Coordinates of C-alpha atoms in Angstrom, one line a residue:
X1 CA 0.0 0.0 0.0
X2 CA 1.7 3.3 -1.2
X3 CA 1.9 6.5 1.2
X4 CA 1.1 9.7 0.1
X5 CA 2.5 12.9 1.5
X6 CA 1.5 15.9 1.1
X7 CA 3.1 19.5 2.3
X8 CA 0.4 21.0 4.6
X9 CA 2.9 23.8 6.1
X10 CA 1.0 26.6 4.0
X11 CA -2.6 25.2 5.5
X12 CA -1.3 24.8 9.0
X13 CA 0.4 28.7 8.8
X14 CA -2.9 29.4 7.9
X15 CA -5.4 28.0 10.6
X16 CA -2.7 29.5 13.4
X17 CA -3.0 32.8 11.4
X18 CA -6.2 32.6 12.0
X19 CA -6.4 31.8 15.6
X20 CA -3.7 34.5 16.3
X21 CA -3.9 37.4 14.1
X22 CA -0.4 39.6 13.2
X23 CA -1.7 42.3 14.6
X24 CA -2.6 41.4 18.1
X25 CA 1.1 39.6 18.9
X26 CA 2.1 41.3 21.9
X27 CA 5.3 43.1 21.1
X28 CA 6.5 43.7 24.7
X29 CA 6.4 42.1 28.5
X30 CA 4.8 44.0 30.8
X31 CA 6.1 43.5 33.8
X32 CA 4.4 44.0 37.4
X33 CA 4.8 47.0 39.4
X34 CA 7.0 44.9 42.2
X35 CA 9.3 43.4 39.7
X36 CA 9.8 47.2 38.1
X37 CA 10.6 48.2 41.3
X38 CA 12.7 45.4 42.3
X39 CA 14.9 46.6 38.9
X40 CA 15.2 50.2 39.7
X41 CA 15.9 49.7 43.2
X42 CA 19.0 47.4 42.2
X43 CA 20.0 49.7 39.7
X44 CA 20.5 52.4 42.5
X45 CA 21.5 50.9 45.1
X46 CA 23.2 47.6 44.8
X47 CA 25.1 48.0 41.5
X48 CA 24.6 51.5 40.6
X49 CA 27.3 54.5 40.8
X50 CA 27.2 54.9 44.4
X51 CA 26.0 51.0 45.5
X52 CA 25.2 51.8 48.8
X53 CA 24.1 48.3 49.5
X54 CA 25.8 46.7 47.1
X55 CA 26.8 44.1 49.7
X56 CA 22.9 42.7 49.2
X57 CA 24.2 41.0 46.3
X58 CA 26.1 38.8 48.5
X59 CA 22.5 37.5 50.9
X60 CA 19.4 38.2 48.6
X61 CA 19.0 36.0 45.3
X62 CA 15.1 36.1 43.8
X63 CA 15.2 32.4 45.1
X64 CA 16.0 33.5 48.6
X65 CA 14.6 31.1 50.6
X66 CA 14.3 34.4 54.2
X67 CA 10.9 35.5 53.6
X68 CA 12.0 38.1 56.1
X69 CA 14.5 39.8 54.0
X70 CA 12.8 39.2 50.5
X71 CA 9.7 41.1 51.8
X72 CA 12.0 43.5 53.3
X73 CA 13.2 44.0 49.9
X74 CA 9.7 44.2 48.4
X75 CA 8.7 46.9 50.7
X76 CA 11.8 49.3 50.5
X77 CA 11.7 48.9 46.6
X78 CA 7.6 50.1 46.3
X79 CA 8.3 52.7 48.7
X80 CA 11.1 53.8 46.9
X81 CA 9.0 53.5 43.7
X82 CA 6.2 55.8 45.0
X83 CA 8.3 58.3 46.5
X84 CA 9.8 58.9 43.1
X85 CA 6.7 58.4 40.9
X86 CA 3.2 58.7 42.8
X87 CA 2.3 55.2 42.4
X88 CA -1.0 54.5 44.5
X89 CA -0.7 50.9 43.7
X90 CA 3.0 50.9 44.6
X91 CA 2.3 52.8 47.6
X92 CA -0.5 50.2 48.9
X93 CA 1.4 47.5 47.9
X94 CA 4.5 48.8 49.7
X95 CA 2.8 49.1 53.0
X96 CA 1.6 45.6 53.0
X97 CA 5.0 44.1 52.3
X98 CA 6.3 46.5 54.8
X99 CA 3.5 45.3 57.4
X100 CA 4.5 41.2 56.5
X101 CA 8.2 41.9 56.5
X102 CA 7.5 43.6 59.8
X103 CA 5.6 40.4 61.1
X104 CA 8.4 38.2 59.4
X105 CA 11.4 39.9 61.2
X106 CA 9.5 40.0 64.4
X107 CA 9.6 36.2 64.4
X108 CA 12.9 35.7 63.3
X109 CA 14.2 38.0 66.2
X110 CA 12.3 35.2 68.8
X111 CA 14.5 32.6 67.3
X112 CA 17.9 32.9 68.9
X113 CA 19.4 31.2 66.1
X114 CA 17.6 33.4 63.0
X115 CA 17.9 36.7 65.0
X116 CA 22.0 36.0 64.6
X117 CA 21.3 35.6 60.8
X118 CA 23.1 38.2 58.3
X119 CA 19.7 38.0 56.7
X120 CA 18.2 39.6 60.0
X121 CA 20.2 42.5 60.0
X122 CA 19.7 42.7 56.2
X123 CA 16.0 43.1 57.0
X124 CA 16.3 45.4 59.6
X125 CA 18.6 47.8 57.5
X126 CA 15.7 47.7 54.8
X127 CA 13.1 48.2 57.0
X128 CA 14.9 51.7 57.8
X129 CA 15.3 52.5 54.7
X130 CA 11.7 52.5 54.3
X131 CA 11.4 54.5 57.1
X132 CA 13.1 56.6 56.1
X133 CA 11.4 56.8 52.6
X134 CA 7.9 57.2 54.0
X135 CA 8.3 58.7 57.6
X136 CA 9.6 62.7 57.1
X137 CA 10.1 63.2 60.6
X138 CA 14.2 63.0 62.0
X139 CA 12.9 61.5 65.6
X140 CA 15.1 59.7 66.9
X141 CA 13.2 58.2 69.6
X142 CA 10.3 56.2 67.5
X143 CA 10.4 54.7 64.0
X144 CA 12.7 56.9 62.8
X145 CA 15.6 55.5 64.6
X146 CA 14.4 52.5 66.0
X147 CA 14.8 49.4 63.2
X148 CA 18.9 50.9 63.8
X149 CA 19.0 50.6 67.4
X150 CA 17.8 46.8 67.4
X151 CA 20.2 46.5 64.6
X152 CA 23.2 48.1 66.7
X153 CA 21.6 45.1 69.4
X154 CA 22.1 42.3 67.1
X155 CA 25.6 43.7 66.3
X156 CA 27.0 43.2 70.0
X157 CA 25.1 39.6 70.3
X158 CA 27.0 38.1 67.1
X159 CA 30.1 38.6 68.5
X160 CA 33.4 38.9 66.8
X161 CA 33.6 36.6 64.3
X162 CA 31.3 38.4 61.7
X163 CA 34.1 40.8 61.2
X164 CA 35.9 38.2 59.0
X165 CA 33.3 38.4 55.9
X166 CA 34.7 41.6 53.8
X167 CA 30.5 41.6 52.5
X168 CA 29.2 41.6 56.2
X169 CA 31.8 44.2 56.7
X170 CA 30.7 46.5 54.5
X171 CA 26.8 46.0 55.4
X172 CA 28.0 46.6 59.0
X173 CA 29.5 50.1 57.4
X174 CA 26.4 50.7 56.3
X175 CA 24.7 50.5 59.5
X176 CA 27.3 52.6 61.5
X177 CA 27.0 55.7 58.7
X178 CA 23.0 55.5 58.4
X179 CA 23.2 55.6 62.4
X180 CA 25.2 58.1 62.5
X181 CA 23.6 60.1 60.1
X182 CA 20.3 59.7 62.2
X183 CA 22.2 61.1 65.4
X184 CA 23.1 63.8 63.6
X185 CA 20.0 64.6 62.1
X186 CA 18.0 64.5 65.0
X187 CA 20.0 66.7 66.8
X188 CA 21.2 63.6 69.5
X189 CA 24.3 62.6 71.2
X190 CA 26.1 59.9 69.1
X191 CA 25.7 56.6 70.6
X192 CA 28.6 54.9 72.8
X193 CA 28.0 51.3 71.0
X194 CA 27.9 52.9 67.6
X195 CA 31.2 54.7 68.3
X196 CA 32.9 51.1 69.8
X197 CA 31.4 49.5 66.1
X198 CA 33.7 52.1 64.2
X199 CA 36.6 51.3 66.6
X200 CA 35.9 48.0 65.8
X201 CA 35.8 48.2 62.0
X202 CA 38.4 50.5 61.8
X203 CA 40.7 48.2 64.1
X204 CA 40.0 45.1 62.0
X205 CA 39.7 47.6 58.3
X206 CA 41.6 50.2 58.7
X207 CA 40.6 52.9 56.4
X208 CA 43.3 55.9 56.6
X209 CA 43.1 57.0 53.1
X210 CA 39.3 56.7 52.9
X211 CA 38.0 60.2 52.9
X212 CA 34.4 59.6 53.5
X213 CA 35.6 57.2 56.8
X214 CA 37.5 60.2 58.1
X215 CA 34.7 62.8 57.3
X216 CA 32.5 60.8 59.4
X217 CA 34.7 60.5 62.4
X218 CA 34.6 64.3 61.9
X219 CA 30.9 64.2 61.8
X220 CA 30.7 62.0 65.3
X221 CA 33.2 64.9 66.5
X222 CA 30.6 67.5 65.2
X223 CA 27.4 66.2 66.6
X224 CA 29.1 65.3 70.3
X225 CA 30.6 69.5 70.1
X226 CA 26.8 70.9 69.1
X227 CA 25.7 68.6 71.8
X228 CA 27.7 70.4 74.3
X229 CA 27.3 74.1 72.8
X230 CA 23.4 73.6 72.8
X231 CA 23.6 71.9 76.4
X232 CA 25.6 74.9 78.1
X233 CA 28.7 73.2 78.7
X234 CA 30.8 75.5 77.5
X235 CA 30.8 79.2 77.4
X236 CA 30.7 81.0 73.9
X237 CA 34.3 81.8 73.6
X238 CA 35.1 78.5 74.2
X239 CA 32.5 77.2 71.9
X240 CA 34.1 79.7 68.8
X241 CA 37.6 78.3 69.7
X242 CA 36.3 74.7 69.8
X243 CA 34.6 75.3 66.7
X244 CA 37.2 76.9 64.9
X245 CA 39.5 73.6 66.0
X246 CA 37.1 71.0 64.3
X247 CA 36.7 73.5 61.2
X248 CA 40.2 73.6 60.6
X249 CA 40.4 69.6 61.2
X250 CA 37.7 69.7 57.8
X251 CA 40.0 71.8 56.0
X252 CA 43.1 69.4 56.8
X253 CA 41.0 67.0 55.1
X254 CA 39.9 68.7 52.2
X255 CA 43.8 69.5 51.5
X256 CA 44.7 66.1 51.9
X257 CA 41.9 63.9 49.7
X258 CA 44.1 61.3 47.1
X259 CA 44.3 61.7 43.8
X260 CA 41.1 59.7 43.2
X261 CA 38.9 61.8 45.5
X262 CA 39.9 65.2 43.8
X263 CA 37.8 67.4 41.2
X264 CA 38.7 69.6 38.3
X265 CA 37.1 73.3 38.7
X266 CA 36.7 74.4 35.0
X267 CA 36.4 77.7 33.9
X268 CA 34.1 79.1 31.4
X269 CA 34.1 82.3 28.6
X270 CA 30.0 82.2 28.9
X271 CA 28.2 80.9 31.8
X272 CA 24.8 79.0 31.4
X273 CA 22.2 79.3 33.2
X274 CA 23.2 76.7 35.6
X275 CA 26.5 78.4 36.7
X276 CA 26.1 81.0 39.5
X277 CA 29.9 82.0 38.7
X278 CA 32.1 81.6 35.2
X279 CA 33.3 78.3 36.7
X280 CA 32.0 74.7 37.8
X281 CA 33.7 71.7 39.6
X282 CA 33.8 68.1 37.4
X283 CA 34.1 65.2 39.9
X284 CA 35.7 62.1 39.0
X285 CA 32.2 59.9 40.3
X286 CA 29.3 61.0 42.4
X287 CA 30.4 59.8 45.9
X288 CA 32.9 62.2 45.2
X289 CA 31.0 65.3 44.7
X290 CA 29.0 63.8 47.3
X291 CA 31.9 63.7 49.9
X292 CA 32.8 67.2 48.8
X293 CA 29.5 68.5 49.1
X294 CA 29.1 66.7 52.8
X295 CA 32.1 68.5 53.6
X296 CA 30.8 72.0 52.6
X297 CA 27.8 71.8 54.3
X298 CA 29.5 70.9 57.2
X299 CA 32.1 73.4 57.3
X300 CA 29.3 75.8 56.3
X301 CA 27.0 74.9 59.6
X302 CA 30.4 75.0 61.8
X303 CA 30.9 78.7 60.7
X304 CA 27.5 79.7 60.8
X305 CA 27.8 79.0 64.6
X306 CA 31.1 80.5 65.1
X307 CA 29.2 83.6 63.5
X308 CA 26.4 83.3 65.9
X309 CA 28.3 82.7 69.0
X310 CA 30.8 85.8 67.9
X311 CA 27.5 88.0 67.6
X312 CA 26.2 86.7 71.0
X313 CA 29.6 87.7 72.5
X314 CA 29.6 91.3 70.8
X315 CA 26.0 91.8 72.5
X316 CA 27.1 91.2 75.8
X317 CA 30.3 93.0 76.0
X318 CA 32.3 95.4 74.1
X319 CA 34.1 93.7 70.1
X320 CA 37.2 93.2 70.0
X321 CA 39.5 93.0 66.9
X322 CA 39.6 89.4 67.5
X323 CA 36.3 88.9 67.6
X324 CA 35.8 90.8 64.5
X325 CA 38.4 89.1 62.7
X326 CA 36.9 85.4 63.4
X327 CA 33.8 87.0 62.5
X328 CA 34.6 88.0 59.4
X329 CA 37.3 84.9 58.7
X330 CA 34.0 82.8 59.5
X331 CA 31.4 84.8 57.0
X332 CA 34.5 84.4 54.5
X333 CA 34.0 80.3 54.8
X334 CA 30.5 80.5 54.5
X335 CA 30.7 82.3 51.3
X336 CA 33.5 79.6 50.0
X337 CA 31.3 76.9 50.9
X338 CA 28.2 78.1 49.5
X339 CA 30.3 79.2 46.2
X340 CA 31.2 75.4 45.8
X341 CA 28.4 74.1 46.4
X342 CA 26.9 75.9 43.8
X343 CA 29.8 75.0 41.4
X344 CA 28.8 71.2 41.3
X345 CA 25.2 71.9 39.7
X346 CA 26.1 72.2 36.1
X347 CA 27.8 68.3 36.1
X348 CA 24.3 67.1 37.2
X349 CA 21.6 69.1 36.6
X350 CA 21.2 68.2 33.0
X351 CA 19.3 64.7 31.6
X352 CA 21.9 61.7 32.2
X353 CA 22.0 59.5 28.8
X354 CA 18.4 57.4 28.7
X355 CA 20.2 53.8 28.3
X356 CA 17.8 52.6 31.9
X357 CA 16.3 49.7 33.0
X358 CA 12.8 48.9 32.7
X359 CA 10.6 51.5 32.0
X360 CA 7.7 51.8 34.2
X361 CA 4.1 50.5 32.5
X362 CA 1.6 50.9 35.3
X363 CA -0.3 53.3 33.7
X364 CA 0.5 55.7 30.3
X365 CA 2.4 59.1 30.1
X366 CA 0.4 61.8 30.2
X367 CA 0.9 65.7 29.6
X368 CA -1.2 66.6 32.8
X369 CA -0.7 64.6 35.6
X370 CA -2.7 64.4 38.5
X371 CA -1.5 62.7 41.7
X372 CA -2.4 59.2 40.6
X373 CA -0.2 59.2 37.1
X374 CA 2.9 58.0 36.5
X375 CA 5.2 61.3 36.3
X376 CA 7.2 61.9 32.8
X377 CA 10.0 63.8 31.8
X378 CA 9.7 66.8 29.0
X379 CA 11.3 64.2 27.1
X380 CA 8.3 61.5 27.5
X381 CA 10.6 59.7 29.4
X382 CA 9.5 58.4 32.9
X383 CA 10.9 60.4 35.5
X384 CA 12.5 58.2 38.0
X385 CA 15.8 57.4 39.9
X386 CA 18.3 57.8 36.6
X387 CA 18.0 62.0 38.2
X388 CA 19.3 60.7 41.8
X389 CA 22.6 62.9 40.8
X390 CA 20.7 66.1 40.4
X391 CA 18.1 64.9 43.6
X392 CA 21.1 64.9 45.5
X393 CA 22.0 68.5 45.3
X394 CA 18.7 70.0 46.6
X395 CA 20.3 69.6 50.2
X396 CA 23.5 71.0 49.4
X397 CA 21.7 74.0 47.6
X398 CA 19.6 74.8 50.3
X399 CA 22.1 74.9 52.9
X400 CA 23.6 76.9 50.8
X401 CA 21.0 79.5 50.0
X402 CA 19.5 80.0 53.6
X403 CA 22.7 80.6 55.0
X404 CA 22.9 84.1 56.6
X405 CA 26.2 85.5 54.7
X406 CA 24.8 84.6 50.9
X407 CA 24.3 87.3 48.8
X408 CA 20.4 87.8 47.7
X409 CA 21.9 87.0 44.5
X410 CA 22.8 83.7 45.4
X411 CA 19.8 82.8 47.2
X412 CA 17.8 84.0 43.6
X413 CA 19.9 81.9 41.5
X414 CA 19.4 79.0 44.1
X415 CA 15.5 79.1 44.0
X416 CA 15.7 79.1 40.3
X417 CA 17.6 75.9 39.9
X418 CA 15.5 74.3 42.5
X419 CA 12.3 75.5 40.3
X420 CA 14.1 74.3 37.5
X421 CA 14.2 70.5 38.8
X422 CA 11.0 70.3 39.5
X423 CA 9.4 71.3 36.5
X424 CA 12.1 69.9 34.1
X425 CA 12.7 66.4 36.4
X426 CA 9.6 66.5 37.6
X427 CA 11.4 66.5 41.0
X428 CA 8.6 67.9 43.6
X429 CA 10.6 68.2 46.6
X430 CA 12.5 70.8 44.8
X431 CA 10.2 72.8 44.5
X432 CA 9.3 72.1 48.4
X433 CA 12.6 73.6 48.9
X434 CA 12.4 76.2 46.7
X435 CA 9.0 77.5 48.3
X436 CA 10.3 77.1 51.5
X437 CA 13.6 79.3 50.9
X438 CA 11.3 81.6 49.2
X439 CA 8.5 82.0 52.3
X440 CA 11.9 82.8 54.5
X441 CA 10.9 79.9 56.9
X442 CA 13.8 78.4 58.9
X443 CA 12.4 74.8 59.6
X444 CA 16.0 73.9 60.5
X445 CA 18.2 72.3 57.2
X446 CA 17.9 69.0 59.0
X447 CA 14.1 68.2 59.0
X448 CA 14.7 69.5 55.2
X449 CA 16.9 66.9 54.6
X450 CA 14.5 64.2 56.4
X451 CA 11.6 65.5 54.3
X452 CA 13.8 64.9 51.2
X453 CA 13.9 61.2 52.4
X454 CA 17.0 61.7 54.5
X455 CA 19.9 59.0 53.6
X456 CA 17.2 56.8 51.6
X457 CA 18.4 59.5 48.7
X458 CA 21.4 61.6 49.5
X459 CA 23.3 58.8 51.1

């Protein structure tokens, strides 16, 4: 019996053509609002420019088996999403992982083994981070500074060994500069066990060369001498001298960053709008103008007290030439600082190249937004963490521009930028900022920089 074949390939093409039209292939993925965030989230903070916690690499996989620390991740990440972009499903979604990480950790903290974990202080440093993210208030007593403190707990029970793991290191790095930053923030004394983890880490790690390690022994040494000016302990003149001490320990600093850690300042025939002066400053990376900048704002707050205290002084008894000579040595600084602070905008201010991850789908670009749209760019692009660099500088600026010696010029040009960022970045804390420079409110520049979400962006 003979076998016939016959090519059917045009007939079956056909009767699938049919079933599945040309036109209604789907020509992307849309992916869910948790994985988008999950993306951009990684992107900035595990293996972006400045990596932050790029140590999570080492402890969370998307198989990870510590339900703990994977919803710890989920929650940070939404928060983090809706902070940039308005998402109200991000936002809900980010408070219920944030309430079952919450219930997770709580467990693993009964378990004397789990509560030892890496994972658990992983989870613990993310649950902070959302804290910081969604709670605008620098408390330190409450949620603000809590997740830390249990952290800084867990720290002391683990004992010594855990300073063998370079990853567990660096995440324990983390946790002593987010604690101190929170100390300093909120106006309290630094913490004795958070000094003895430095002393630690620097005794097993030592760091000499590291300019942001020695800026923030500095910083301990800043928030320990406003502690003691604010509490009376020592009288003004020895406050100005004290003050002057620690400004000129900054300045060593500055003088001796390495190569690595330095800037160019460039000059220019026309300035653009985004130079205050005919120069600007071109870091080699953004921890670097971050480290600069940190270093400005610092020595600008030391000055501004050594002013203060000098005006107290002249009040109460006759000026001397001294005193008028720190005084003016002081308002000198101020001006310095503010100057280069102001130099670092033009590297960031402008649109970074749009090479990104994911872009986010959750609902469509509009021209008017209203608060439940995803928020665009001019360009149509969305508006998200790729402008962290110029997000960055808002603190900076505003110290800057509410200081007392800055010209009204300065303090115009300032306002301008910030208004700039927020209508071309769609940045809306900036122009939070800029309305509160231009109301002449004085808030205090730290609950400014927790409403800008504190370390959970400028870190």
């Amino acid at each position: 019996m003979a076998l016939r074949l016959r090519d059917e390939s045009t007939a079956v093409q056909k009767r699938v053509q049919a079933k599945n039209p040309v036109g209604e292939v789907p020509r992307s993925i849309e992916l869910s609002v948790c994985c988008q965030a999950r993306d951009i989230f990684y992107h900035n903070y595990v293996v972006g420019s400045t990596k932050p916690f790029n140590f999570l690499q080492t402890f969370y996989l998307p198989t990870c088996k510590d339900e703990h620390l994977s919803r710890s991740v989920d929650a940070v990440a939404l928060a983090y999403l809706n902070y940039q972009r308005q998402s109200p499903s991000a936002e809900e979604e980010a408070r219920q992982h944030y309430v079952s990480a919450i219930a997770c950790t709580s467990a693993a903290l009964r378990s004397p083994d789990e509560a030892k974990q890496d994972s658990t202080i992983l989870a613990i440093l993310l649950l902070d981070l959302y804290e910081k993210i969604t709670n605008k208030d620098p408390t330190f007593y409450g949620a603000w500074a809590a997740h830390l403190s249990g952290a800084l707990t867990l720290v002391k029970l683990r004992g010594d060994q855990q300073f063998q793991e370079p990853s567990i290191v660096r995440m324990l790095m983390r946790l002593s500069t987010n604690l101190l930053i929170s100390c300093v923030a909120s106006g309290r004394p630094v913490l004795a066990d958070l000094v003895a983890l430095r002393d630690t880490l620097a005794a097993q790690f030592p760091t000499p060369a590291d300019p942001k390690w020695r800026e923030s022994d500095l910083m301990i040494e800043f928030a320990s001498l406003r502690q003691d000016i604010e509490k009376g302990v020592l009288s003004d003149l020895d406050a100005i001298l004290a003050l002057i001490e620690l400004d000129a320990k900054f300045v060593k600093l500055g003088k001796e960053v390495p190569p690595a850690w330095q800037y160019k300042t460039v000059q220019v025939e026309i300035k653009s709008s985004h130079h205050y002066e005919s120069f600007h400053h071109v870091h080699p990376a953004e921890h670097v103008a971050q480290m600069w900048n940190t270093l400005r704002l610092t020595r600008l707050s030391i000055n501004e007290f050594i002013c203060f205290r000098c005006l107290a002084l002249q009040r109460r008894q006759k000026s001397s030439p001294a005193l008028l000579a720190i005084h003016q040595c002081a308002t000198s600084a101020i001006k310095e600082m503010a100057s280069d602070i102001c130099a670092t905008l033009p590297q960031y201010i402008e649109d970074p190249p749009l090479s990104f991850v994911h872009a986010f789908t959750e609902t469509e670009p509009s021209q008017t937004r209203s608060k439940d749209e995803t928020r665009t760019s001019p360009a149509g692009q969305p508006d998200p963490t790729h402008h962290l660099p110029c997000y960055r500088l808002i603190f900076p600026l505003f110290v800057a521009a509410q200081a007392s010696a800055v010209s009204p010029s300065m303090w115009k040009w300032v306002i301008k930028q910030l208004r700039f960022m927020a209508d071309y970045h769609a940045i809306e804390n900036a122009m939070s900022a800029a309305n509160i420079l231009e109301s002449g409110e004085k808030p205090g520049i730290w609950k400014v920089y927790a409403m800008l979400g504190s370390y959970a962006f400028v870190c």
